[in-house]
Amino acid sequence: MSEKKDIRFTEMSLGDHLEELRIRVILAILGIAVGLTICMFFSGYFLSLLARPYLQIQQQAGVSISLQAITLSEKFMVYMKTALLFSLVFSSPWVFYQLWQFISTGLYPHERRLVYIISPACAVLFIAGAMLFLFIIAPIMIKFFTDFDIGVKQVQTQVTISSYIDFMFSMMLVFGLCFQLPIAIIAANRIGIVSVDNLKKARKYVLLVIFIVAAVVTPSTDIISQIALAVPMYILYEIAILFSRSTGQRHALRQD
């Protein structure tokens, strides 16, 4: 069967696309729900993992180690948020697979095979971004904030467990999602939307946009959070250019 026949055969109406989207969303939510159920049994361990950077820095500073809970339901909500966060991390391969399965309905038949490469790549980058923040960026940021001297010795930082977990939750998700940048660039290059030469010429504009995006998506207004996110994003941009150039050269050699 020719590619044109395949395209006609797979044409879908708006209603079909909406139905396909509904199915993929339901499957993604079911995967997250299964992950949440499993992660609830290990939420105490995950919570200790999230709290470790702050507690270690407090211990090194020689101050009292504590994360406060000031409302009756706060510890329960923190427990559930922690389980939800790690369920999103662990179920990300399944969620990205459902996302790209939906997108593949608008691709050519030969392009749909890329779903089985892009989906795990998206999951790996998402997990890498989240873990990068948890193990490397978070300790640096927490130390900066806790050691910051405003000139008034009587001021002490009283951190609630809820605010701390909300901070870790949002920043891990932001880093994971922003690490999808190279996938978007490589996909755009493969389908001909943007060339490698244009990507190289746009470096200074991309750098500006990256810092703007980092300023918008980070929950805090400090420059440390923005730089911590912008620098890895720009590195990934350069990696995407190198990958697009190398795959383009291999494709050209195969055609020769």
XYZ file of C-alpha atoms in Angstrom:
256
model
C 0.000 0.000 0.000
C 1.396 3.389 -0.936
C 1.937 6.155 1.585
C -0.887 8.209 0.005
C -3.297 5.322 0.473
C -2.170 4.984 4.074
C -2.800 8.678 4.624
C -6.323 8.497 3.215
C -7.009 5.393 5.239
C -5.974 7.105 8.488
C -7.772 10.406 7.893
C -9.833 11.303 10.946
C -12.636 13.768 11.512
C -12.618 16.307 14.325
C -14.914 14.036 16.306
C -12.537 11.111 15.814
C -9.612 13.224 17.010
C -11.538 14.298 20.108
C -12.470 10.698 20.832
C -8.855 9.628 20.398
C -7.785 12.441 22.752
C -10.371 11.354 25.332
C -9.114 7.768 25.234
C -5.460 8.804 25.558
C -6.217 11.152 28.465
C -8.150 8.415 30.279
C -5.326 5.914 29.758
C -2.748 8.444 30.969
C -4.812 9.215 34.087
C -5.246 5.500 34.782
C -1.485 5.054 34.589
C -0.931 7.932 37.007
C -3.601 6.496 39.328
C -1.868 3.105 39.389
C 1.440 4.834 40.087
C -0.164 6.904 42.853
C -1.581 3.803 44.519
C 1.830 2.135 44.530
C 3.724 5.262 45.589
C 1.415 5.794 48.572
C 3.031 2.749 50.215
C 6.478 4.350 49.839
C 5.539 7.985 50.350
C 7.339 8.134 53.710
C 10.627 7.147 52.038
C 10.076 9.614 49.190
C 9.278 12.372 51.680
C 12.548 11.705 53.486
C 14.320 11.913 50.121
C 12.745 15.298 49.373
C 13.474 16.667 52.839
C 17.098 15.478 52.894
C 18.658 18.552 51.175
C 17.074 20.980 53.629
C 17.730 18.873 56.717
C 21.370 18.252 55.783
C 22.012 21.953 55.235
C 20.356 22.797 58.542
C 22.492 20.188 60.282
C 25.683 21.522 58.685
C 24.747 25.041 59.815
C 24.412 23.808 63.407
C 20.820 24.982 63.803
C 17.797 23.064 65.003
C 16.527 20.662 62.364
C 12.797 20.987 61.831
C 10.048 21.265 59.248
C 6.862 22.532 60.822
C 3.276 21.451 60.245
C 0.939 24.230 61.368
C -2.461 22.905 60.265
C -4.276 19.744 61.236
C -4.395 18.240 57.739
C -0.967 19.438 56.589
C 0.949 16.198 57.170
C -1.693 14.154 55.344
C -1.720 16.524 52.350
C 2.083 16.493 52.202
C 2.039 12.699 52.253
C -0.389 12.618 49.314
C 1.463 15.323 47.342
C 4.691 13.399 47.702
C 3.047 10.218 46.426
C 1.538 12.157 43.516
C 4.880 13.721 42.583
C 6.697 10.413 42.368
C 3.769 8.744 40.635
C 4.118 11.397 37.913
C 7.833 10.648 37.683
C 7.450 6.869 37.516
C 4.428 6.899 35.190
C 5.992 9.457 32.826
C 6.981 6.797 30.215
C 3.361 5.695 29.985
C 2.017 9.278 29.921
C 4.431 10.389 27.190
C 3.625 7.260 25.200
C -0.084 8.143 25.264
C 0.697 11.736 24.287
C 2.775 10.731 21.290
C 0.289 8.050 20.265
C -2.292 10.825 19.980
C 0.111 13.080 18.053
C 1.024 10.209 15.719
C -2.480 10.202 14.246
C -1.474 13.345 12.342
C 1.861 11.981 11.130
C 2.855 10.099 8.008
C 3.039 6.317 8.425
C 6.849 6.258 8.266
C 6.994 9.006 10.908
C 4.854 7.072 13.380
C 7.720 4.690 14.039
C 9.508 7.591 15.739
C 6.928 7.420 18.556
C 8.730 4.376 19.967
C 11.956 6.418 20.093
C 10.570 9.796 21.141
C 8.338 8.496 23.944
C 11.126 6.900 26.023
C 13.413 9.849 25.223
C 10.803 12.253 26.631
C 10.455 10.123 29.752
C 14.234 9.920 30.263
C 14.605 13.697 29.894
C 11.669 14.357 32.233
C 13.113 12.097 34.926
C 16.613 13.512 34.359
C 15.335 17.066 34.802
C 13.448 16.209 37.984
C 16.397 14.308 39.458
C 18.850 17.042 38.472
C 16.883 19.504 40.552
C 16.399 17.119 43.472
C 20.019 16.029 43.875
C 22.081 18.927 42.485
C 20.154 22.180 42.080
C 17.948 21.975 45.182
C 20.810 21.774 47.719
C 22.499 24.795 46.096
C 19.300 26.844 46.116
C 18.330 25.857 49.651
C 21.782 26.710 50.984
C 21.660 30.094 49.241
C 18.264 30.946 50.714
C 18.994 29.720 54.232
C 22.414 31.422 54.382
C 21.241 34.714 52.895
C 21.957 37.531 55.324
C 19.491 40.422 55.370
C 21.359 42.196 58.164
C 18.882 41.418 60.952
C 20.079 38.594 63.201
C 16.724 38.205 64.930
C 15.067 36.957 61.727
C 14.884 33.169 61.564
C 13.537 31.067 58.720
C 10.563 28.982 59.823
C 9.830 26.523 57.035
C 6.578 24.562 56.979
C 6.589 21.088 55.521
C 3.759 22.084 53.177
C 5.547 25.095 51.684
C 8.764 23.105 51.315
C 7.087 20.193 49.502
C 5.131 22.602 47.297
C 8.439 24.214 46.324
C 10.101 20.869 45.569
C 6.994 19.598 43.749
C 6.703 22.583 41.429
C 10.426 22.894 40.711
C 10.881 19.196 39.914
C 7.960 19.344 37.490
C 9.260 22.571 35.922
C 12.712 21.102 35.377
C 11.266 17.868 33.996
C 8.976 19.641 31.529
C 11.586 22.195 30.427
C 13.962 19.330 29.656
C 11.612 18.418 26.778
C 13.158 21.283 24.770
C 15.579 19.128 22.720
C 12.781 16.748 21.733
C 10.728 19.653 20.392
C 13.718 21.028 18.469
C 14.736 17.678 16.988
C 11.142 16.909 16.002
C 10.782 20.325 14.344
C 14.016 19.736 12.448
C 13.023 16.250 11.314
C 9.708 17.392 9.851
C 11.310 20.400 8.150
C 9.931 23.258 10.220
C 13.380 24.567 11.130
C 16.860 23.882 9.743
C 20.125 23.451 11.611
C 21.433 26.686 10.094
C 18.420 28.591 11.413
C 18.904 27.040 14.845
C 22.511 28.248 14.879
C 21.563 31.760 13.779
C 18.856 31.997 16.444
C 21.179 31.252 19.386
C 21.171 34.748 20.921
C 17.391 35.042 20.588
C 16.861 31.570 22.011
C 19.065 32.426 24.983
C 16.925 35.479 25.694
C 13.705 33.487 25.364
C 15.067 30.765 27.640
C 15.783 33.277 30.405
C 12.323 34.799 29.953
C 10.710 31.351 30.167
C 12.819 30.505 33.234
C 11.691 33.733 34.892
C 8.041 32.961 34.161
C 7.848 29.276 35.062
C 9.937 29.270 38.241
C 7.661 29.772 41.255
C 10.068 32.142 42.983
C 11.373 35.451 41.672
C 15.013 34.894 42.633
C 17.727 34.959 39.989
C 19.253 31.727 41.338
C 16.213 29.661 40.322
C 16.142 31.271 36.895
C 19.827 30.666 36.171
C 19.620 27.113 37.523
C 16.912 26.351 34.977
C 18.137 28.494 32.048
C 21.678 27.108 31.902
C 20.674 23.414 31.507
C 17.991 24.412 28.973
C 20.532 26.223 26.800
C 22.945 23.285 27.037
C 20.135 21.013 25.864
C 19.482 23.427 22.995
C 23.084 23.054 21.842
C 22.871 19.270 22.214
C 19.720 19.285 20.055
C 21.589 21.229 17.355
C 24.475 18.735 17.402
C 22.076 15.783 17.252
C 20.057 17.331 14.407
C 23.229 18.052 12.445
C 24.626 14.536 12.922
C 21.360 12.832 11.955
C 21.058 15.134 8.937
C 24.544 14.186 7.795
C 23.825 10.473 8.182
C 20.596 10.886 6.201
C 22.459 12.709 3.435
C 25.098 9.949 3.269
C 22.423 7.281 2.978
C 20.821 9.163 0.094
C 24.198 9.406 -1.690
